């Protein structure tokens, strides 16, 4: 199977970093974004940019840094945006309702797919987003976690959010899966029949409840999610058991 | 609302790092784990541990490093484990079916809640898990992402997986939400009635279709998810509009 390509509409999702202090975080955020198929990085008054440290940490995503939009204010970064989601981990009063990423992601992806520009807005590493910055946004998102210890680095937060978005894009991991290997139920049933014959042939059912035993075996092999090649091995083994029981045992070469 | 506590059964989920090369990644992984409520870190033949770099990057999660289990082989790290999920981003032949984190997480959480020990197994930064290591596991997981550029640092992968697990634990962000602020539908309806009176009072409906206008207004304010305090402000404004229309205008102090 060929590698699928990420859909073009992901260009409609921008990651906005407001006043980031550490250039390394900008680089790591770019890497996180590109890994999840995003490309549009906006930087609002970064303390230091461009920077060699950002380039190093971006690794193969340095192209996102080169095409990053650097602006003075969050308002400029949200130009043309219909839905701007402010990332926060603080309790805030009287603004938009607070959503977890999984609640919001389907809407953001659907809007981007429909041609709207959407933004995820991340605040400064130490201070988060200011009240004024949050007020420019129309969604509030918080990543759930351990209430007693919540320490999510800026780039980690970008990774989690972009992972969550990507998981709603519908681009699975089919290209990584082995193809056509799972056995069908008739193949599993065929093997179970073969196993039953074999067990009968070698006298395994004597003084045992064959029906009950086979029911357990069927349950086991149905649950196991047998692959076709595994069935070939097991049936080959059954055949050899019967031959051996009939006296046809080849010399042991082990 | 008090901060909820992470449930005890999360102690039944262990993160296993097989042959990690960089002590910094061990520290960052500990921080990622603790942020998502996990505590059981197992290290299989780490290249360097303990280390000052790991402690620094663990930040407030250095307790996880101090209580980490350091063992020689993956087999030891999986002792007592019923479900071991191998993290992989490579196409692998003839093993368990490949799942994405979201497919597997509910089972892992349910088993941990039921008292079973489960493990997420991460390979070396450069080489991933060996075939022999994967064969000790009974699940295969891969994090979906950009097929053309997939560059997920070890600690980032731990963060994504532990976020995914935590999101199935059912500990939401209720403690961060403002309480009792959303207006009820009768409060919204009350305000819409007030608005209609006001519009009528100032002659806004002349030569206009009042029914259609009010239907649009109702749709808007129902969609907006009005907060109680916002209704107070809007109703105060309506009152003042009526007063002003009746000639009761206080001097403009702006």
PDB file of C-alpha atoms in Angstrom, chain A residues 1 3-6 28-32 34-38 58-61 88-103 142-156 159-160 163-164 166-168 171-179 181 224-225 227 229-230, chain B residues 1 3-6 28-32 34-38 58-61 88-103 142-156 159-160 163-164 166-168 171-179 181 224-225 227 229-230:
ATOM      1  CA  UNK A   1       0.000   0.000   0.000  1.00  0.00           C
ATOM      2  CA  UNK A   3       1.890   6.021   1.787  1.00  0.00           C
ATOM      3  CA  UNK A   4      -1.160   8.270   1.973  1.00  0.00           C
ATOM      4  CA  UNK A   5      -0.674  12.017   1.864  1.00  0.00           C
ATOM      5  CA  UNK A   6      -1.956  14.421   4.488  1.00  0.00           C
ATOM      6  CA  UNK A  28      10.360  21.523  18.954  1.00  0.00           C
ATOM      7  CA  UNK A  29       6.866  22.855  18.252  1.00  0.00           C
ATOM      8  CA  UNK A  30       7.641  22.948  14.515  1.00  0.00           C
ATOM      9  CA  UNK A  31       8.811  19.335  14.642  1.00  0.00           C
ATOM     10  CA  UNK A  32       5.691  18.325  16.555  1.00  0.00           C
ATOM     11  CA  UNK A  34       5.062  18.625  10.947  1.00  0.00           C
ATOM     12  CA  UNK A  35       4.918  15.139  12.473  1.00  0.00           C
ATOM     13  CA  UNK A  36       1.169  15.634  12.700  1.00  0.00           C
ATOM     14  CA  UNK A  37       0.828  17.045   9.174  1.00  0.00           C
ATOM     15  CA  UNK A  38       0.528  20.758  10.026  1.00  0.00           C
ATOM     16  CA  UNK A  58      13.188  21.545  14.537  1.00  0.00           C
ATOM     17  CA  UNK A  59      15.251  18.782  12.972  1.00  0.00           C
ATOM     18  CA  UNK A  60      13.647  17.984   9.592  1.00  0.00           C
ATOM     19  CA  UNK A  61      10.917  20.577  10.153  1.00  0.00           C
ATOM     20  CA  UNK A  88      -5.174  27.370  29.058  1.00  0.00           C
ATOM     21  CA  UNK A  89      -4.631  25.317  32.177  1.00  0.00           C
ATOM     22  CA  UNK A  90      -5.836  27.961  34.583  1.00  0.00           C
ATOM     23  CA  UNK A  91      -9.314  28.458  35.835  1.00  0.00           C
ATOM     24  CA  UNK A  92     -10.689  31.495  34.062  1.00  0.00           C
ATOM     25  CA  UNK A  93     -13.799  33.459  34.790  1.00  0.00           C
ATOM     26  CA  UNK A  94     -16.590  34.475  32.492  1.00  0.00           C
ATOM     27  CA  UNK A  95     -15.322  33.623  29.084  1.00  0.00           C
ATOM     28  CA  UNK A  96     -16.053  30.764  26.709  1.00  0.00           C
ATOM     29  CA  UNK A  97     -16.899  27.335  28.092  1.00  0.00           C
ATOM     30  CA  UNK A  98     -13.834  25.175  28.737  1.00  0.00           C
ATOM     31  CA  UNK A  99     -13.444  22.158  26.471  1.00  0.00           C
ATOM     32  CA  UNK A 100     -10.993  19.275  26.448  1.00  0.00           C
ATOM     33  CA  UNK A 101      -9.131  18.722  23.173  1.00  0.00           C
ATOM     34  CA  UNK A 102     -11.211  15.684  22.237  1.00  0.00           C
ATOM     35  CA  UNK A 103     -14.424  17.689  22.435  1.00  0.00           C
ATOM     36  CA  UNK A 142      -7.421  22.667  28.424  1.00  0.00           C
ATOM     37  CA  UNK A 143      -5.483  19.408  28.252  1.00  0.00           C
ATOM     38  CA  UNK A 144      -6.643  17.087  31.030  1.00  0.00           C
ATOM     39  CA  UNK A 145      -4.030  15.681  33.384  1.00  0.00           C
ATOM     40  CA  UNK A 146      -2.965  15.015  36.944  1.00  0.00           C
ATOM     41  CA  UNK A 147      -4.490  17.785  39.079  1.00  0.00           C
ATOM     42  CA  UNK A 148      -1.711  17.336  41.647  1.00  0.00           C
ATOM     43  CA  UNK A 149       1.132  17.719  39.151  1.00  0.00           C
ATOM     44  CA  UNK A 150       0.581  19.235  35.769  1.00  0.00           C
ATOM     45  CA  UNK A 151       3.765  20.176  33.992  1.00  0.00           C
ATOM     46  CA  UNK A 152       3.384  20.277  30.241  1.00  0.00           C
ATOM     47  CA  UNK A 153       6.162  21.912  28.295  1.00  0.00           C
ATOM     48  CA  UNK A 154       5.029  24.215  25.439  1.00  0.00           C
ATOM     49  CA  UNK A 155       6.209  21.844  22.716  1.00  0.00           C
ATOM     50  CA  UNK A 156       4.620  18.879  24.527  1.00  0.00           C
ATOM     51  CA  UNK A 159       2.366  17.722  20.306  1.00  0.00           C
ATOM     52  CA  UNK A 160      -0.679  16.607  22.268  1.00  0.00           C
ATOM     53  CA  UNK A 163      -1.954  14.593  17.757  1.00  0.00           C
ATOM     54  CA  UNK A 164      -5.553  15.078  18.838  1.00  0.00           C
ATOM     55  CA  UNK A 166      -4.624  14.546  13.449  1.00  0.00           C
ATOM     56  CA  UNK A 167      -6.533  11.672  14.994  1.00  0.00           C
ATOM     57  CA  UNK A 168      -9.734  13.232  13.624  1.00  0.00           C
ATOM     58  CA  UNK A 171      -5.639   9.256   7.945  1.00  0.00           C
ATOM     59  CA  UNK A 172      -5.009   5.971   9.719  1.00  0.00           C
ATOM     60  CA  UNK A 173      -2.066   3.676   9.859  1.00  0.00           C
ATOM     61  CA  UNK A 174      -3.309   1.313   7.159  1.00  0.00           C
ATOM     62  CA  UNK A 175      -0.087   1.768   5.202  1.00  0.00           C
ATOM     63  CA  UNK A 176       1.816   0.290   8.149  1.00  0.00           C
ATOM     64  CA  UNK A 177      -0.394  -2.752   8.448  1.00  0.00           C
ATOM     65  CA  UNK A 178       0.386  -6.091   6.917  1.00  0.00           C
ATOM     66  CA  UNK A 179      -2.143  -6.863   4.219  1.00  0.00           C
ATOM     67  CA  UNK A 181      -3.160 -11.759   6.621  1.00  0.00           C
ATOM     68  CA  UNK A 224      -6.720 -15.027  19.126  1.00  0.00           C
ATOM     69  CA  UNK A 225      -7.311 -13.294  15.798  1.00  0.00           C
ATOM     70  CA  UNK A 227      -3.396 -15.009  10.820  1.00  0.00           C
ATOM     71  CA  UNK A 229       0.142 -18.069   7.988  1.00  0.00           C
ATOM     72  CA  UNK A 230      -0.408 -19.218  11.567  1.00  0.00           C
TER      73      UNK A 230
ATOM     74  CA  UNK B   1     -14.745  22.446  43.483  1.00  0.00           C
ATOM     75  CA  UNK B   3      -9.150  19.102  42.862  1.00  0.00           C
ATOM     76  CA  UNK B   4      -9.957  15.478  42.090  1.00  0.00           C
ATOM     77  CA  UNK B   5      -7.282  12.846  42.668  1.00  0.00           C
ATOM     78  CA  UNK B   6      -6.041  10.437  40.059  1.00  0.00           C
ATOM     79  CA  UNK B  28      11.314  14.018  30.202  1.00  0.00           C
ATOM     80  CA  UNK B  29       9.402  10.747  30.059  1.00  0.00           C
ATOM     81  CA  UNK B  30       9.024  10.790  33.864  1.00  0.00           C
ATOM     82  CA  UNK B  31       7.655  14.333  33.696  1.00  0.00           C
ATOM     83  CA  UNK B  32       5.244  13.359  30.931  1.00  0.00           C
ATOM     84  CA  UNK B  34       3.467  12.192  36.163  1.00  0.00           C
ATOM     85  CA  UNK B  35       1.604  14.953  34.335  1.00  0.00           C
ATOM     86  CA  UNK B  36      -0.772  12.244  33.150  1.00  0.00           C
ATOM     87  CA  UNK B  37      -1.090  10.596  36.563  1.00  0.00           C
ATOM     88  CA  UNK B  38       1.239   7.620  36.026  1.00  0.00           C
ATOM     89  CA  UNK B  58      12.211  15.345  35.188  1.00  0.00           C
ATOM     90  CA  UNK B  59      11.584  18.631  36.983  1.00  0.00           C
ATOM     91  CA  UNK B  60       9.002  17.913  39.703  1.00  0.00           C
ATOM     92  CA  UNK B  61       8.771  14.260  38.695  1.00  0.00           C
ATOM     93  CA  UNK B  88       6.280   0.771  16.884  1.00  0.00           C
ATOM     94  CA  UNK B  89       6.227   3.000  13.861  1.00  0.00           C
ATOM     95  CA  UNK B  90       7.620   0.432  11.498  1.00  0.00           C
ATOM     96  CA  UNK B  91       5.707  -1.991   9.397  1.00  0.00           C
ATOM     97  CA  UNK B  92       6.132  -5.381  11.031  1.00  0.00           C
ATOM     98  CA  UNK B  93       5.301  -8.776   9.681  1.00  0.00           C
ATOM     99  CA  UNK B  94       3.241 -11.516  11.205  1.00  0.00           C
ATOM    100  CA  UNK B  95       2.735 -10.427  14.754  1.00  0.00           C
ATOM    101  CA  UNK B  96      -0.226  -8.902  16.563  1.00  0.00           C
ATOM    102  CA  UNK B  97      -2.609  -6.609  14.674  1.00  0.00           C
ATOM    103  CA  UNK B  98      -1.524  -2.975  14.669  1.00  0.00           C
ATOM    104  CA  UNK B  99      -3.741  -0.594  16.661  1.00  0.00           C
ATOM    105  CA  UNK B 100      -3.722   3.159  17.056  1.00  0.00           C
ATOM    106  CA  UNK B 101      -3.578   4.435  20.661  1.00  0.00           C
ATOM    107  CA  UNK B 102      -7.250   5.387  20.714  1.00  0.00           C
ATOM    108  CA  UNK B 103      -8.310   1.849  19.831  1.00  0.00           C
ATOM    109  CA  UNK B 142       1.535   2.945  16.444  1.00  0.00           C
ATOM    110  CA  UNK B 143       0.884   6.661  16.826  1.00  0.00           C
ATOM    111  CA  UNK B 144      -0.668   8.021  13.628  1.00  0.00           C
ATOM    112  CA  UNK B 145       0.986  10.969  11.929  1.00  0.00           C
ATOM    113  CA  UNK B 146       2.320  12.491   8.746  1.00  0.00           C
ATOM    114  CA  UNK B 147       3.491   9.589   6.553  1.00  0.00           C
ATOM    115  CA  UNK B 148       5.934  11.922   4.795  1.00  0.00           C
ATOM    116  CA  UNK B 149       7.599  13.165   7.995  1.00  0.00           C
ATOM    117  CA  UNK B 150       7.228  11.315  11.238  1.00  0.00           C
ATOM    118  CA  UNK B 151       9.686  12.410  13.882  1.00  0.00           C
ATOM    119  CA  UNK B 152       8.458  11.737  17.375  1.00  0.00           C
ATOM    120  CA  UNK B 153      11.001  12.007  20.162  1.00  0.00           C
ATOM    121  CA  UNK B 154      10.833   9.226  22.792  1.00  0.00           C
ATOM    122  CA  UNK B 155       9.483  11.553  25.505  1.00  0.00           C
ATOM    123  CA  UNK B 156       6.947  13.024  23.051  1.00  0.00           C
ATOM    124  CA  UNK B 159       3.457  12.109  26.383  1.00  0.00           C
ATOM    125  CA  UNK B 160       1.046  11.267  23.577  1.00  0.00           C
ATOM    126  CA  UNK B 163      -2.363  11.593  27.387  1.00  0.00           C
ATOM    127  CA  UNK B 164      -4.403   9.076  25.422  1.00  0.00           C
ATOM    128  CA  UNK B 166      -5.505   9.534  30.790  1.00  0.00           C
ATOM    129  CA  UNK B 167      -8.282  10.725  28.520  1.00  0.00           C
ATOM    130  CA  UNK B 168     -10.015   7.373  29.116  1.00  0.00           C
ATOM    131  CA  UNK B 171     -11.032  12.465  35.248  1.00  0.00           C
ATOM    132  CA  UNK B 172     -12.170  15.567  33.412  1.00  0.00           C
ATOM    133  CA  UNK B 173     -11.399  19.224  33.844  1.00  0.00           C
ATOM    134  CA  UNK B 174     -14.504  20.036  35.872  1.00  0.00           C
ATOM    135  CA  UNK B 175     -12.367  21.507  38.653  1.00  0.00           C
ATOM    136  CA  UNK B 176     -11.096  24.126  36.205  1.00  0.00           C
ATOM    137  CA  UNK B 177     -14.535  25.155  35.029  1.00  0.00           C
ATOM    138  CA  UNK B 178     -16.414  28.117  36.374  1.00  0.00           C
ATOM    139  CA  UNK B 179     -19.493  26.959  38.218  1.00  0.00           C
ATOM    140  CA  UNK B 181     -22.558  30.388  35.126  1.00  0.00           C
ATOM    141  CA  UNK B 224     -23.985  31.736  21.816  1.00  0.00           C
ATOM    142  CA  UNK B 225     -24.221  29.764  25.055  1.00  0.00           C
ATOM    143  CA  UNK B 227     -23.682  33.131  30.656  1.00  0.00           C
ATOM    144  CA  UNK B 229     -23.700  37.518  33.937  1.00  0.00           C
ATOM    145  CA  UNK B 230     -23.863  38.347  30.233  1.00  0.00           C
TER     146      UNK B 230
END
